[in-house]
CSV table of C-alpha atoms in Angstrom, one decimal:
chain,number,residue,atom,x,y,z
A,1,MET,CA,2.4,8.4,-19.6
A,2,ALA,CA,2.9,7.9,-16.4
A,3,ALA,CA,2.4,4.3,-16.2
A,4,GLN,CA,-1.3,3.1,-14.4
A,5,PRO,CA,-1.3,1.4,-10.8
A,6,GLU,CA,-2.0,-2.3,-11.1
A,7,ARG,CA,-6.0,-3.3,-9.5
A,8,ALA,CA,-5.6,-5.5,-6.5
A,9,ALA,CA,-6.8,-8.5,-7.0
A,10,PRO,CA,-10.6,-8.8,-6.0
A,11,PRO,CA,-10.9,-11.0,-2.1
A,12,ARG,CA,-11.6,-14.7,-2.9
A,13,ILE,CA,-15.0,-15.9,-1.0
A,14,LEU,CA,-14.9,-20.0,0.0
A,15,LEU,CA,-18.7,-20.6,0.3
A,16,LEU,CA,-19.3,-24.0,1.8
A,17,GLU,CA,-22.7,-24.7,1.4
A,18,ASP,CA,-24.9,-27.7,-0.3
A,19,ASP,CA,-28.3,-26.2,-1.2
A,20,PRO,CA,-27.9,-25.0,-5.0
A,21,ALA,CA,-31.0,-22.9,-4.8
A,22,ILE,CA,-28.2,-20.3,-1.5
A,23,ALA,CA,-25.7,-21.1,-2.9
A,24,ARG,CA,-27.0,-19.5,-6.1
A,25,THR,CA,-27.9,-16.9,-3.9
A,26,VAL,CA,-25.2,-16.1,-2.2
A,27,ALA,CA,-22.6,-16.3,-5.3
A,28,PHE,CA,-24.2,-14.6,-7.0
A,29,ALA,CA,-24.6,-11.5,-4.7
A,30,LEU,CA,-20.5,-11.6,-3.6
A,31,GLU,CA,-20.0,-11.4,-7.4
A,32,ARG,CA,-21.8,-8.5,-8.3
A,33,GLU,CA,-20.3,-6.3,-5.5
A,34,GLY,CA,-17.3,-7.7,-7.0
A,35,PHE,CA,-15.9,-10.9,-4.9
A,36,VAL,CA,-14.2,-14.0,-6.4
A,37,VAL,CA,-16.4,-16.9,-4.3
A,38,ASP,CA,-15.3,-20.8,-4.8
A,39,GLN,CA,-17.3,-22.9,-4.2
A,40,GLU,CA,-18.0,-26.3,-2.3
A,41,LEU,CA,-20.5,-28.8,-1.5
A,42,LEU,CA,-18.7,-31.3,0.5
A,43,VAL,CA,-15.9,-30.6,4.0
A,44,GLY,CA,-13.1,-32.2,2.5
A,45,ALA,CA,-13.3,-30.5,-0.7
A,46,ALA,CA,-13.6,-27.2,1.1
A,47,ARG,CA,-11.0,-28.4,3.2
A,48,GLN,CA,-7.9,-30.0,0.2
A,49,ARG,CA,-8.7,-26.2,-1.4
A,50,LEU,CA,-7.7,-24.2,2.2
A,51,ALA,CA,-5.0,-26.3,2.0
A,52,ARG,CA,-3.9,-25.2,-1.3
A,53,ALA,CA,-4.9,-21.3,-0.6
A,54,ALA,CA,-6.3,-19.6,2.0
A,55,PRO,CA,-9.2,-17.3,1.2
A,56,ALA,CA,-9.6,-13.2,2.6
A,57,LEU,CA,-12.7,-14.8,4.0
A,58,ALA,CA,-15.1,-18.8,5.1
A,59,ILE,CA,-18.7,-19.0,4.4
A,60,LEU,CA,-19.7,-22.2,6.3
A,61,ASP,CA,-23.2,-23.7,6.6
A,62,VAL,CA,-23.7,-26.6,9.3
A,63,GLY,CA,-24.8,-29.7,8.7
A,64,LEU,CA,-23.3,-31.0,5.2
A,65,PRO,CA,-23.7,-34.5,3.5
A,66,ASP,CA,-19.9,-35.7,5.3
A,67,GLY,CA,-19.3,-33.5,8.4
A,68,ASN,CA,-20.5,-29.9,9.9
A,69,GLY,CA,-19.2,-26.7,9.3
A,70,LEU,CA,-18.8,-25.7,13.3
A,71,ALA,CA,-16.7,-29.0,13.5
A,72,LEU,CA,-14.3,-27.5,10.2
A,73,CYS,CA,-13.9,-23.4,11.7
A,74,ARG,CA,-13.2,-25.9,15.2
A,75,GLU,CA,-10.0,-26.8,12.7
A,76,LEU,CA,-9.4,-23.3,11.0
A,77,ARG,CA,-8.7,-22.0,14.6
A,78,ALA,CA,-6.1,-24.7,16.0
A,79,SER,CA,-4.1,-24.6,12.2
A,80,PRO,CA,-0.3,-24.0,12.6
A,81,GLN,CA,-0.9,-22.0,9.5
A,82,PRO,CA,-1.1,-17.5,11.1
A,83,ALA,CA,-3.5,-17.6,7.6
A,84,LEU,CA,-5.9,-20.5,8.6
A,85,ALA,CA,-5.9,-19.6,11.8
A,86,ARG,CA,-6.8,-16.3,11.8
A,87,LEU,CA,-9.1,-16.6,8.5
A,88,PRO,CA,-12.6,-14.6,8.5
A,89,VAL,CA,-15.9,-17.1,9.7
A,90,LEU,CA,-19.3,-16.2,8.7
A,91,MET,CA,-21.4,-19.4,9.8
A,92,LEU,CA,-24.9,-20.0,7.6
A,93,THR,CA,-27.2,-22.1,9.8
A,94,ALA,CA,-30.7,-23.3,8.9
A,95,ARG,CA,-30.7,-23.9,12.4
A,96,SER,CA,-31.4,-20.7,14.6
A,97,GLU,CA,-31.6,-21.5,18.3
A,98,GLU,CA,-28.8,-19.9,20.5
A,99,ILE,CA,-27.2,-22.8,21.8
A,100,ASP,CA,-25.9,-22.9,18.1
A,101,ARG,CA,-24.6,-19.0,17.6
A,102,VAL,CA,-23.6,-20.0,21.3
A,103,LEU,CA,-21.3,-23.2,19.8
A,104,GLY,CA,-20.3,-21.4,16.6
A,105,LEU,CA,-19.1,-17.9,17.8
A,106,GLU,CA,-17.0,-20.1,21.5
A,107,LEU,CA,-14.9,-22.4,18.5
A,108,GLY,CA,-13.4,-19.0,17.0
A,109,ALA,CA,-16.7,-18.2,14.5
A,110,ASP,CA,-16.5,-14.6,12.8
A,111,ASP,CA,-20.8,-13.6,12.4
A,112,TYR,CA,-23.3,-15.9,12.8
A,113,MET,CA,-26.1,-16.0,10.4
A,114,ALA,CA,-29.9,-18.2,10.8
A,115,LYS,CA,-31.2,-19.4,7.3
A,116,PRO,CA,-33.5,-17.6,5.8
A,117,PHE,CA,-31.1,-14.2,5.4
A,118,SER,CA,-31.3,-11.8,3.3
A,119,PRO,CA,-28.4,-11.5,0.7
A,120,ARG,CA,-27.7,-8.2,0.8
A,121,GLU,CA,-27.1,-8.4,4.6
A,122,LEU,CA,-24.4,-11.3,4.2
A,123,VAL,CA,-22.7,-8.6,2.0
A,124,ALA,CA,-22.8,-6.4,4.5
A,125,ARG,CA,-21.1,-9.0,7.1
A,126,VAL,CA,-18.9,-10.2,5.0
A,127,ARG,CA,-17.7,-6.0,4.0
A,128,ALA,CA,-17.4,-5.5,7.8
A,129,LEU,CA,-15.2,-8.9,8.8
A,130,LEU,CA,-12.7,-8.1,6.3
A,131,ARG,CA,-12.4,-4.6,7.2
A,132,ARG,CA,-12.3,-5.8,10.6
A,133,ALA,CA,-9.5,-8.2,9.0
A,134,GLY,CA,-7.9,-5.2,7.3
A,135,LEU,CA,-8.5,-6.3,3.6
A,136,PRO,CA,-9.1,-4.3,1.4
A,137,PRO,CA,-12.9,-4.8,0.4
A,138,ALA,CA,-13.9,-5.3,-3.4
A,139,ASP,CA,-12.8,-3.1,-5.9
A,140,THR,CA,-15.2,-3.7,-9.3
A,141,GLU,CA,-16.3,-1.1,-12.1
A,142,PRO,CA,-19.9,-1.5,-10.8
A,143,PRO,CA,-22.6,-3.8,-12.5
A,144,PRO,CA,-25.7,-2.7,-15.0
A,145,ARG,CA,-28.0,-2.2,-13.1
A,146,PHE,CA,-32.3,-2.4,-13.5
A,147,ALA,CA,-34.0,0.8,-13.5
A,148,LEU,CA,-37.8,2.2,-13.2
A,149,ASP,CA,-38.5,5.2,-16.0
A,150,GLU,CA,-40.9,6.6,-14.4
A,151,ALA,CA,-42.2,8.7,-17.4
A,152,GLY,CA,-42.0,6.1,-20.2
A,153,GLN,CA,-43.3,3.7,-18.0
A,154,ARG,CA,-41.0,0.5,-18.3
A,155,VAL,CA,-38.4,-0.6,-17.1
A,156,CYS,CA,-34.8,-0.5,-18.4
A,157,PHE,CA,-31.3,-2.1,-18.3
A,158,ALA,CA,-27.7,-1.3,-19.2
A,159,GLY,CA,-30.2,1.5,-20.0
A,160,GLN,CA,-32.3,-0.6,-22.6
A,161,PRO,CA,-36.1,-0.9,-21.9
A,162,LEU,CA,-37.6,-4.6,-21.0
A,163,PRO,CA,-39.8,-5.8,-23.8
A,164,LEU,CA,-42.2,-7.7,-20.9
A,165,THR,CA,-46.0,-8.2,-21.0
A,166,ARG,CA,-47.7,-6.2,-19.2
A,167,LEU,CA,-47.9,-8.9,-16.2
A,168,GLU,CA,-44.4,-8.5,-15.9
A,169,HIS,CA,-43.4,-6.2,-16.3
A,170,GLY,CA,-45.4,-5.2,-13.3
A,171,LEU,CA,-44.4,-8.0,-11.6
A,172,LEU,CA,-40.9,-7.0,-12.5
A,173,ARG,CA,-42.0,-2.8,-11.4
A,174,ALA,CA,-43.6,-4.6,-7.8
A,175,LEU,CA,-40.3,-6.1,-7.3
A,176,LEU,CA,-38.1,-2.8,-7.7
A,177,ALA,CA,-39.7,-1.4,-6.1
A,178,ALA,CA,-39.0,-3.7,-2.8
A,179,PRO,CA,-35.0,-3.8,-3.2
A,180,GLY,CA,-34.4,-6.2,0.1
A,181,ARG,CA,-37.5,-7.5,0.8
A,182,ILE,CA,-39.8,-10.1,0.9
A,183,LEU,CA,-43.4,-9.6,-1.0
A,184,SER,CA,-45.6,-12.3,-0.6
A,185,ARG,CA,-47.0,-14.4,-3.7
A,186,GLU,CA,-50.7,-12.8,-2.0
A,187,ALA,CA,-48.9,-9.2,-2.1
A,188,LEU,CA,-47.7,-9.4,-5.6
A,189,LEU,CA,-51.2,-10.6,-6.3
A,190,ALA,CA,-53.0,-7.9,-4.9
A,191,ALA,CA,-49.8,-5.2,-6.6
A,192,VAL,CA,-50.1,-6.8,-10.4
A,193,TRP,CA,-53.4,-8.5,-10.8
A,194,GLY,CA,-56.0,-6.3,-8.6
A,195,PRO,CA,-56.9,-7.0,-5.0
A,196,HIS,CA,-60.2,-8.3,-6.5
A,197,SER,CA,-58.2,-11.0,-8.7
A,198,GLU,CA,-59.5,-14.4,-9.2
A,199,ALA,CA,-55.7,-15.7,-10.1
A,200,GLU,CA,-53.6,-17.9,-7.7
A,201,ASP,CA,-51.2,-18.2,-6.6
A,202,ARG,CA,-49.4,-20.7,-8.4
A,203,THR,CA,-50.0,-18.0,-10.9
A,204,VAL,CA,-47.2,-15.8,-9.9
A,205,ASP,CA,-45.4,-18.7,-9.7
A,206,THR,CA,-45.6,-18.8,-13.5
A,207,HIS,CA,-44.8,-15.4,-14.4
A,208,VAL,CA,-41.9,-15.1,-11.8
A,209,LYS,CA,-40.2,-18.4,-13.9
A,210,THR,CA,-41.5,-16.7,-17.6
A,211,LEU,CA,-39.6,-13.2,-15.9
A,212,ARG,CA,-36.3,-15.1,-14.8
A,213,ALA,CA,-36.3,-16.9,-18.3
A,214,LYS,CA,-36.1,-12.8,-20.1
A,215,LEU,CA,-33.8,-11.8,-18.1
A,216,ARG,CA,-31.3,-14.8,-18.1
A,217,GLU,CA,-31.3,-14.2,-21.4
A,218,LEU,CA,-29.9,-10.4,-21.1
A,219,ALA,CA,-27.0,-12.0,-18.8
A,220,PRO,CA,-25.9,-15.3,-18.4
A,221,GLY,CA,-25.8,-16.5,-14.6
A,222,LEU,CA,-28.4,-13.2,-14.0
A,223,GLU,CA,-30.4,-14.4,-10.4
A,224,PRO,CA,-31.9,-11.2,-9.0
A,225,ILE,CA,-34.8,-12.9,-8.4
A,226,ALA,CA,-34.7,-15.5,-4.6
A,227,THR,CA,-36.9,-17.4,-3.8
A,228,HIS,CA,-38.0,-17.8,0.1
A,229,ARG,CA,-39.8,-20.9,-0.1
A,230,GLY,CA,-43.1,-20.3,1.9
A,231,GLN,CA,-43.0,-16.8,1.7
A,232,GLY,CA,-42.3,-15.3,-0.8
A,233,TYR,CA,-39.7,-13.8,-3.7
A,234,GLU,CA,-37.3,-10.7,-3.0
A,235,TRP,CA,-35.2,-9.0,-5.8
A,236,VAL,CA,-31.8,-9.1,-4.1
A,237,LEU,CA,-29.6,-6.5,-7.2
A,238,PRO,CA,-29.1,-2.7,-6.7
A,239,THR,CA,-31.6,-0.3,-8.5
A,240,ARG,CA,-31.7,2.9,-9.5
A,241,ARG,CA,-34.5,5.2,-10.6
């Protein structure tokens, strides 16, 4: 029997982000697409990791407790090590002013995203930067997906129906029907509780919390529902019908 060719190691991504919610969302979005994510909270820790080995790509936040991602980007571009000097860099920042974008690009960043952003768009940009750098994309088995079973009026994960209450089921269906879109609490209330319901916004928050707990029981670390402060909720996993 012929030997099977070895699969290439998945690309490693350095994520420098000190906001736990954002870091968790970004890491989950990348990992479900086959990337390996090394997260650091501080510029100093990221600098030490880079000194040990160059990743395939770096995602750097601008404002950090011990420094600035822009300064680290500048250091990378001045590095005597070719792997670091040519490292693809995607900048993240909470500021969207043109001067910040221009400064990041002038310092050598390859791309720029302002918060809040779509995790799906971030993954697409990461793939584009890796292609531009001549690196292979992540090669992985497709993860189990959530699916709407219209005939059975239920939601399935990896082919198994989920044990949900009526309202949890309605909430999950509404999110699955609009992947990658931020749905406001008002929109979710109207879709699940009805347009004339007297339920309040915090009712949605409570049911999202219980729904998240049940989803985590399916797979540890599963975080398919992203919270966008002041805006609503977004389903960030791929789905199928």
